[in-house]
GROMACS .gro file of N, CA, C and O in nm:
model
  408
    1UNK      N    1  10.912  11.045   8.279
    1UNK     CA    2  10.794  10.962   8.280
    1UNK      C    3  10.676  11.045   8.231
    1UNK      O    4  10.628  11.149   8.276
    2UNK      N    5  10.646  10.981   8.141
    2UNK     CA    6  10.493  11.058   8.070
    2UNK      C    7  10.356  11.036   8.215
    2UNK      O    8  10.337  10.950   8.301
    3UNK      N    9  10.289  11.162   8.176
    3UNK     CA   10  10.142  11.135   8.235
    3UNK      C   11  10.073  11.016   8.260
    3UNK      O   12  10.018  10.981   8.364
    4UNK      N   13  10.085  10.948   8.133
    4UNK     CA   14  10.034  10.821   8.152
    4UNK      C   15  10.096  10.723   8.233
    4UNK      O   16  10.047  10.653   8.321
    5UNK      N   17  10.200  10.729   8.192
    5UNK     CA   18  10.307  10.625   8.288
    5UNK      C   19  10.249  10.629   8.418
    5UNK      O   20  10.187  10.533   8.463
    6UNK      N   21  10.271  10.764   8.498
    6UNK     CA   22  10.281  10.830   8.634
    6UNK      C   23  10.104  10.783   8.637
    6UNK      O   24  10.059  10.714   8.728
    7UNK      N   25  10.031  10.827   8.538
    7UNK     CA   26   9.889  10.753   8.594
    7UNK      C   27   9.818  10.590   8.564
    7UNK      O   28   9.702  10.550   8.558
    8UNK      N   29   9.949  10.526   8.550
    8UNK     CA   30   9.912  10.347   8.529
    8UNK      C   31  10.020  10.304   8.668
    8UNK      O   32  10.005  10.192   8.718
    9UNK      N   33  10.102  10.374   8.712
    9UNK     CA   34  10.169  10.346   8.809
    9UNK      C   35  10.117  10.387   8.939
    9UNK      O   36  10.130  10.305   9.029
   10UNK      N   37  10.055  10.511   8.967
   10UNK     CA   38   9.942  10.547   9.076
   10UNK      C   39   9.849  10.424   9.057
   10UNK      O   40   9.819  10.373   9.164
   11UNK      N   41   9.791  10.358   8.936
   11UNK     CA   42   9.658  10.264   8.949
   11UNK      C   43   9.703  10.132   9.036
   11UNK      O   44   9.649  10.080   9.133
   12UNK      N   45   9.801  10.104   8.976
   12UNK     CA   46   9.858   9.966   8.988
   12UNK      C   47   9.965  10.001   9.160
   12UNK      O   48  10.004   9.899   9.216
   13UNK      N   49   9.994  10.106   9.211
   13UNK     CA   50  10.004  10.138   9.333
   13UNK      C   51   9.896  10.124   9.487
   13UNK      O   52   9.919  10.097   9.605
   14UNK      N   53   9.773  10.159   9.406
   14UNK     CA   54   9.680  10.219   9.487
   14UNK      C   55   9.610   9.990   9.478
   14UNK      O   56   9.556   9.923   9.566
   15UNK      N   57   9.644   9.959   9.361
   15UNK     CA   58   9.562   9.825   9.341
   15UNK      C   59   9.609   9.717   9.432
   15UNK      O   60   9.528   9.642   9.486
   16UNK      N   61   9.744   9.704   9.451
   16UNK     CA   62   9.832   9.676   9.539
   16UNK      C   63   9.866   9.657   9.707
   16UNK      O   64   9.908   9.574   9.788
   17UNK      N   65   9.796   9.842   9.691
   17UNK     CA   66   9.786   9.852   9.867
   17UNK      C   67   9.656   9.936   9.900
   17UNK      O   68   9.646  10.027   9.981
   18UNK      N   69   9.575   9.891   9.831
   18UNK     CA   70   9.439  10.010   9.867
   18UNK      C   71   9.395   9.926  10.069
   18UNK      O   72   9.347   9.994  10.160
   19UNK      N   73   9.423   9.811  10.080
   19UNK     CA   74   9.404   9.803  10.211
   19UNK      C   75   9.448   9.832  10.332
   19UNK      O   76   9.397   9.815  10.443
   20UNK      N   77   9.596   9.902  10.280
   20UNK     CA   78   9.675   9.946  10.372
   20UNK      C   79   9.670  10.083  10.380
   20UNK      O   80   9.676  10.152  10.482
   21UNK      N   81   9.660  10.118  10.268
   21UNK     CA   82   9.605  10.248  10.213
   21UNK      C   83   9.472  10.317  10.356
   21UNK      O   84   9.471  10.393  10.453
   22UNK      N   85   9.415  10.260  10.306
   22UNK     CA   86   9.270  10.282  10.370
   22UNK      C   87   9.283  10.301  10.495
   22UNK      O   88   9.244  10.403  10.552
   23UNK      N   89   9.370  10.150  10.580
   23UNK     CA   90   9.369  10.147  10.764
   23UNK      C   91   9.483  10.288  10.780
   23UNK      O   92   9.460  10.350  10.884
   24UNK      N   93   9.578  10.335  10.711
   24UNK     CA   94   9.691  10.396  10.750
   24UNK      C   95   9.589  10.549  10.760
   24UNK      O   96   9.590  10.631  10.851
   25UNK      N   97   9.527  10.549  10.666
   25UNK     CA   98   9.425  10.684  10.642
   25UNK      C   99   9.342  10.691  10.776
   25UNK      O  100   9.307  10.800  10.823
   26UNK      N  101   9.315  10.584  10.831
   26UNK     CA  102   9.191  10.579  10.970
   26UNK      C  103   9.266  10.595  11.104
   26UNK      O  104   9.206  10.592  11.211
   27UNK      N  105   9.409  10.613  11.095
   27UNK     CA  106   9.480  10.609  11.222
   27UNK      C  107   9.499  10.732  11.271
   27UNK      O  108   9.540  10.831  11.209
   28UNK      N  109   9.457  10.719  11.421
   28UNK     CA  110   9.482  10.852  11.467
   28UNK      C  111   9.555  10.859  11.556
   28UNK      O  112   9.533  10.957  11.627
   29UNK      N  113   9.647  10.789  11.593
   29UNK     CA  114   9.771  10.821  11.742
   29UNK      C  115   9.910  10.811  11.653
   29UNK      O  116   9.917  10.730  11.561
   30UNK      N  117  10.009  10.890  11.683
   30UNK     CA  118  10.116  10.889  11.609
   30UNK      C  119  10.238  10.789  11.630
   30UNK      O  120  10.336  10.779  11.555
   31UNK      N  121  10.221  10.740  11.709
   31UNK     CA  122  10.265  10.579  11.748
   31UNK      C  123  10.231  10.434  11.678
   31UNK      O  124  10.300  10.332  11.669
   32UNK      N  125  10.100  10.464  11.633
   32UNK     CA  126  10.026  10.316  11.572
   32UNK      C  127  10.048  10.402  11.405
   32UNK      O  128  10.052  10.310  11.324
   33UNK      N  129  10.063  10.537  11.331
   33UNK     CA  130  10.101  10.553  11.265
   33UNK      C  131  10.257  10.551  11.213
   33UNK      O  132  10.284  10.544  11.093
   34UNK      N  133  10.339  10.556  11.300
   34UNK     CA  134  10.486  10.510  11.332
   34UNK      C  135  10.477  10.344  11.280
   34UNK      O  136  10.523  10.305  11.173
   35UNK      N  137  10.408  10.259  11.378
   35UNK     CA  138  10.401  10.155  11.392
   35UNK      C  139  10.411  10.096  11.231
   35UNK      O  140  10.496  10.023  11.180
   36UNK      N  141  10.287  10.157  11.172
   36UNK     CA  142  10.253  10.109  11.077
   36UNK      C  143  10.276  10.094  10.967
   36UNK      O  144  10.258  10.001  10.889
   37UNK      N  145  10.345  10.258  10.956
   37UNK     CA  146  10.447  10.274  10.839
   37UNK      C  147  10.619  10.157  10.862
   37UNK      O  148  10.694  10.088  10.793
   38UNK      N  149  10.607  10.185  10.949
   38UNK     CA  150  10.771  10.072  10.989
   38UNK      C  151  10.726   9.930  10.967
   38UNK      O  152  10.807   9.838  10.972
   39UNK      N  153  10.628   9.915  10.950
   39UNK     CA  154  10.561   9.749  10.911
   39UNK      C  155  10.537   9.739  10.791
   39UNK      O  156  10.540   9.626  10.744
   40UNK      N  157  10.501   9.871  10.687
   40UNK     CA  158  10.488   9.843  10.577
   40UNK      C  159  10.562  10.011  10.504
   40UNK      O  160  10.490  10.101  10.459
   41UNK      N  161  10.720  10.017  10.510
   41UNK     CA  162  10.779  10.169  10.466
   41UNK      C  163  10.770  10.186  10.310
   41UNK      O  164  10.822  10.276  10.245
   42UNK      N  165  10.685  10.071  10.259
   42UNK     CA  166  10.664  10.104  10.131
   42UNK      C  167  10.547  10.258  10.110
   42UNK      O  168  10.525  10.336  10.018
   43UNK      N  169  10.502  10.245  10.233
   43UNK     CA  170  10.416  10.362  10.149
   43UNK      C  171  10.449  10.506  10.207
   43UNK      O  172  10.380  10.608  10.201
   44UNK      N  173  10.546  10.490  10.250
   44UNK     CA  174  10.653  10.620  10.228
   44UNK      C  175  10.681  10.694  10.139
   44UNK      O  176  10.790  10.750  10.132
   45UNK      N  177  10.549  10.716  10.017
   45UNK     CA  178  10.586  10.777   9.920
   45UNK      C  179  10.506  10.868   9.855
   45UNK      O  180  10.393  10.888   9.901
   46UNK      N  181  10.547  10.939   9.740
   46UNK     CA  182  10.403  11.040   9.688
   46UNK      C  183  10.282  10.983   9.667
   46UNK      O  184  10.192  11.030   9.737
   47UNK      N  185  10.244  10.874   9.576
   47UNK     CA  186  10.155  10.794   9.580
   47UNK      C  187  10.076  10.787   9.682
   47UNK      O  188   9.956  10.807   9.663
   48UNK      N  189  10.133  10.750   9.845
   48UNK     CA  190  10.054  10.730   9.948
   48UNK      C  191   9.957  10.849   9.972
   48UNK      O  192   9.838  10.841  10.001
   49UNK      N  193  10.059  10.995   9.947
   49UNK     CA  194  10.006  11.109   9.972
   49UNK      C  195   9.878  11.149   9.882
   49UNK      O  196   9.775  11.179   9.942
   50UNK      N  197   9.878  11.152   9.744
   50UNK     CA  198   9.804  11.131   9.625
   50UNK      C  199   9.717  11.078   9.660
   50UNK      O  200   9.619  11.152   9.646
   51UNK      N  201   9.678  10.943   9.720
   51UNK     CA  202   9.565  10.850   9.752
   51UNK      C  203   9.492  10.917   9.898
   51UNK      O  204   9.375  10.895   9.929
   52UNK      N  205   9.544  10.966   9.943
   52UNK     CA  206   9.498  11.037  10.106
   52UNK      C  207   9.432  11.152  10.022
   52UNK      O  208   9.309  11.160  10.025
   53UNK      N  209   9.509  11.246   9.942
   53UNK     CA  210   9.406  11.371   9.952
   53UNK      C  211   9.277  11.336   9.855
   53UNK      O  212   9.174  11.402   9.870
   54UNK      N  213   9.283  11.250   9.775
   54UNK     CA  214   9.170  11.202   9.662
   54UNK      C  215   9.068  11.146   9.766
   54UNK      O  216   8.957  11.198   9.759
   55UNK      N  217   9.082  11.069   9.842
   55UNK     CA  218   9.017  11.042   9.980
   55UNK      C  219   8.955  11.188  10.043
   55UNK      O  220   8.841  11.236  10.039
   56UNK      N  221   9.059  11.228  10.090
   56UNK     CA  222   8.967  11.391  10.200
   56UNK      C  223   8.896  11.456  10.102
   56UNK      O  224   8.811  11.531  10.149
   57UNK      N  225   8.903  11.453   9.937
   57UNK     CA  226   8.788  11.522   9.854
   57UNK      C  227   8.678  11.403   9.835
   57UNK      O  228   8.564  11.426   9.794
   58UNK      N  229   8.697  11.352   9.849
   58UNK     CA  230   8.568  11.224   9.818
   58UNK      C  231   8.480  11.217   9.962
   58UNK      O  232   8.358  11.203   9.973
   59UNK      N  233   8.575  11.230  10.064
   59UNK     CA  234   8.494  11.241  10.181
   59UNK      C  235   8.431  11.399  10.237
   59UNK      O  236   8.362  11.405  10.340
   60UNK      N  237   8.453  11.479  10.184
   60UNK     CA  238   8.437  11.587  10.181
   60UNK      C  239   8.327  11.617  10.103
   60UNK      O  240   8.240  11.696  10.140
   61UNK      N  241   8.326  11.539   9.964
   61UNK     CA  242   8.196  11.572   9.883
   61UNK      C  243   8.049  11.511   9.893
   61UNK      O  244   7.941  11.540   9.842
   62UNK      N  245   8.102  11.392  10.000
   62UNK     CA  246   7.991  11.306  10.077
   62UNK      C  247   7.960  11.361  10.233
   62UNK      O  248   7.916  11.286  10.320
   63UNK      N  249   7.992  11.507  10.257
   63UNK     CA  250   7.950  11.576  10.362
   63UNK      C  251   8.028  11.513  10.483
   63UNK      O  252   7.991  11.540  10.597
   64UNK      N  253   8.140  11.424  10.458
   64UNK     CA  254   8.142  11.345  10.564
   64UNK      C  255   8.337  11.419  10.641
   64UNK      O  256   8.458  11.403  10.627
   65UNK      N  257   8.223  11.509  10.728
   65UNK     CA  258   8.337  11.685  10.751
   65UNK      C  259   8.483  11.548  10.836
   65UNK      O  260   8.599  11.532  10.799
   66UNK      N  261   8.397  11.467  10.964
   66UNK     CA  262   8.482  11.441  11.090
   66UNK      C  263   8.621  11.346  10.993
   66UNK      O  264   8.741  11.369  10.980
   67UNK      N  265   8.519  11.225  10.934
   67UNK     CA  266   8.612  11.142  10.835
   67UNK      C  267   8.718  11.230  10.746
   67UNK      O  268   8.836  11.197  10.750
   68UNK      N  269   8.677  11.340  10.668
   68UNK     CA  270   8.749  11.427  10.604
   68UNK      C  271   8.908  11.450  10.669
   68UNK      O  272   9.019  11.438  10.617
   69UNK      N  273   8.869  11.483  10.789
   69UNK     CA  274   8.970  11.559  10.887
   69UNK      C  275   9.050  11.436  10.927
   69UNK      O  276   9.163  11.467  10.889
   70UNK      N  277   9.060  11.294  10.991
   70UNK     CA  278   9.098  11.230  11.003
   70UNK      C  279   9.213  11.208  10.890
   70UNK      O  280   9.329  11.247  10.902
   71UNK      N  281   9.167  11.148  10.792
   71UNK     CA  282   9.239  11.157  10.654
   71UNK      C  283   9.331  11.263  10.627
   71UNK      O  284   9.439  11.235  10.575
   72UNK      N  285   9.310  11.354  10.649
   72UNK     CA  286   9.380  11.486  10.594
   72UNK      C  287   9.507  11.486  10.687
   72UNK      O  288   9.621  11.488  10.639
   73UNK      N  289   9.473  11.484  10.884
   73UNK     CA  290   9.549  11.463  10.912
   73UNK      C  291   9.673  11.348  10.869
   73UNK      O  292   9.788  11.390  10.881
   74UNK      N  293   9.656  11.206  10.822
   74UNK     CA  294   9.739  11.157  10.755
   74UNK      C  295   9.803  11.167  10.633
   74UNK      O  296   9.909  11.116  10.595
   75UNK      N  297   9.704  11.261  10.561
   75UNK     CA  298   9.782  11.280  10.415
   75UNK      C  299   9.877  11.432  10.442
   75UNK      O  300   9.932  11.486  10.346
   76UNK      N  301   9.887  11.487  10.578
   76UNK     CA  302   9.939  11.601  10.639
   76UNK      C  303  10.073  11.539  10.676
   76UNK      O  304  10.162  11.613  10.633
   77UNK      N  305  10.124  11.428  10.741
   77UNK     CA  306  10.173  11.366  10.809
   77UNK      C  307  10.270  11.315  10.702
   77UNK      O  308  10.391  11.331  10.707
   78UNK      N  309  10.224  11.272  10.636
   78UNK     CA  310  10.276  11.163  10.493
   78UNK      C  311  10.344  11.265  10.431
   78UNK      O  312  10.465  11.242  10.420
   79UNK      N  313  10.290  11.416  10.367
   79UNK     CA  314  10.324  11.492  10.278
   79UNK      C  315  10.499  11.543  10.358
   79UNK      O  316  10.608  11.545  10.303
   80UNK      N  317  10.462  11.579  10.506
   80UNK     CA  318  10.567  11.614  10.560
   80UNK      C  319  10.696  11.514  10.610
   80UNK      O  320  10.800  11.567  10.650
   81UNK      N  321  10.686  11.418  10.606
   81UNK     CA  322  10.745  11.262  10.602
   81UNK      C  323  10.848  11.289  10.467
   81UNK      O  324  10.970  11.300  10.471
   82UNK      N  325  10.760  11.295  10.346
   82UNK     CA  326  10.793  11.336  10.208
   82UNK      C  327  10.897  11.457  10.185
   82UNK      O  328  10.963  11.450  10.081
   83UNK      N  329  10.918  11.559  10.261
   83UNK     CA  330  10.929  11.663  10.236
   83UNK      C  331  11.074  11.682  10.337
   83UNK      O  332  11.163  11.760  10.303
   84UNK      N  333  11.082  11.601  10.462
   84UNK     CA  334  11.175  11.568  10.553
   84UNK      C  335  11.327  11.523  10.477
   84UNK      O  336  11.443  11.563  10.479
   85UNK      N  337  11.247  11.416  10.410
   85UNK     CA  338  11.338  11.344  10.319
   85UNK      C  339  11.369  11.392  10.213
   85UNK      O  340  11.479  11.349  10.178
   86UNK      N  341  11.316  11.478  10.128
   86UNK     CA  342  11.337  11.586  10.028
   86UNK      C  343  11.456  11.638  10.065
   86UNK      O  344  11.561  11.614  10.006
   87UNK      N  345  11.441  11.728  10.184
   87UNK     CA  346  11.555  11.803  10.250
   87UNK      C  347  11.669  11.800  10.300
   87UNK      O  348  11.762  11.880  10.317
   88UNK      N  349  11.642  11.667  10.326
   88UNK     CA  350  11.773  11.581  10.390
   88UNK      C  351  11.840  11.478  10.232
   88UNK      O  352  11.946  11.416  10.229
   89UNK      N  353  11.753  11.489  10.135
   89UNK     CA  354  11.809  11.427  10.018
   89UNK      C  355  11.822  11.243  10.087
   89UNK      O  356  11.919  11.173  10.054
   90UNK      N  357  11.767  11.217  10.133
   90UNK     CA  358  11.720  11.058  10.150
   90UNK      C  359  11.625  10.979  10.128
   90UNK      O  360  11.516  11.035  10.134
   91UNK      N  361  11.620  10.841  10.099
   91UNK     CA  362  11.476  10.775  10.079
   91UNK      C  363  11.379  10.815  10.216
   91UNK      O  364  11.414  10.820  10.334
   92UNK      N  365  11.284  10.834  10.174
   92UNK     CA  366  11.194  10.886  10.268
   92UNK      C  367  11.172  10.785  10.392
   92UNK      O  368  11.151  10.830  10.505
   93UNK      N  369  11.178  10.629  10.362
   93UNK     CA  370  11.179  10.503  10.449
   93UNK      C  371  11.255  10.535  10.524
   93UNK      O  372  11.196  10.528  10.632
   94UNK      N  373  11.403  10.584  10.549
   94UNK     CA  374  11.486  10.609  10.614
   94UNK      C  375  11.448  10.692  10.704
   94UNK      O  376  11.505  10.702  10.813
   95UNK      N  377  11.335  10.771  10.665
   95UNK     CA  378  11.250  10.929  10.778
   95UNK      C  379  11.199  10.829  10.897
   95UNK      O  380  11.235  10.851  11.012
   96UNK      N  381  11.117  10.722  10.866
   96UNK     CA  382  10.990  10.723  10.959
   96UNK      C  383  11.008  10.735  11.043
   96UNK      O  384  10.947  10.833  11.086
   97UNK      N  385  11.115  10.649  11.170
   97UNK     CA  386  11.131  10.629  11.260
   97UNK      C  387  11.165  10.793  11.344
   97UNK      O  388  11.128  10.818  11.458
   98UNK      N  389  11.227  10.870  11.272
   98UNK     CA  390  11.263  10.984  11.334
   98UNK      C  391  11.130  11.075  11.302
   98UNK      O  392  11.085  11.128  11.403
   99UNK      N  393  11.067  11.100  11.195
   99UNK     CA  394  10.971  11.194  11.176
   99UNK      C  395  10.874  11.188  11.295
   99UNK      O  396  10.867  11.277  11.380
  100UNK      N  397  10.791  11.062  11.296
  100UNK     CA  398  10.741  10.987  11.394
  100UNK      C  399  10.739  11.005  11.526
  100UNK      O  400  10.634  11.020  11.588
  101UNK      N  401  10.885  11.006  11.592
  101UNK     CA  402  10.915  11.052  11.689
  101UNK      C  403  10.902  11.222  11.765
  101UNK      O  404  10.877  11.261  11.879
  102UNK      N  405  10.917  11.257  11.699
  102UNK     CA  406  10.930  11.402  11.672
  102UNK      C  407  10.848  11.470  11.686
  102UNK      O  408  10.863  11.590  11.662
   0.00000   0.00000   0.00000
């Protein structure tokens, strides 16, 4: 997949679910983040992660330290979700319930 591809498919990703996007980024108990991903395991993916850290620099460059950290913790969460499933060589959807737990 060319650059471009990978960056019309992030647009049309983020266009899709920027609302889910957003609440999954504001959650802070690892239960209602469990919850939430198992309600919607589509965003079990790099993309999700991609959209979280573009977030903690945008909130970061608007001084806005506490919001920053919130975010980060989820794009922390997500990356390692990602990386679970890497290792284990599975769709990452298949992680949540156990990462989650854990």
């Amino acid at each position: 997949m060319s650059e471009e591809e990978r960056e019309e498919k992030m647009k049309k990703f983020v266009q899709e679910n920027q609302k889910d996007l957003k609440a999954f980024g504001w959650l802070n108990k690892m239960d209602d983040s469990k919850a939430f991903m198992l309600e919607k395991p589509h965003l079990a993916c790099e993309e999700t992660a991609k959209y979280l850290v573009i977030q903690c620099l945008n909130l970061e460059m608007e001084e806005k330290h506490g919001a920053m950290e919130q975010v980060a913790h989820q794009w922390i969460c997500t990356k390692y979700l990602l990386e679970l499933a890497e290792q284990l060589d599975v769709d990452p959807r298949s992680c949540i319930s156990s990462f989650f737990t854990k």
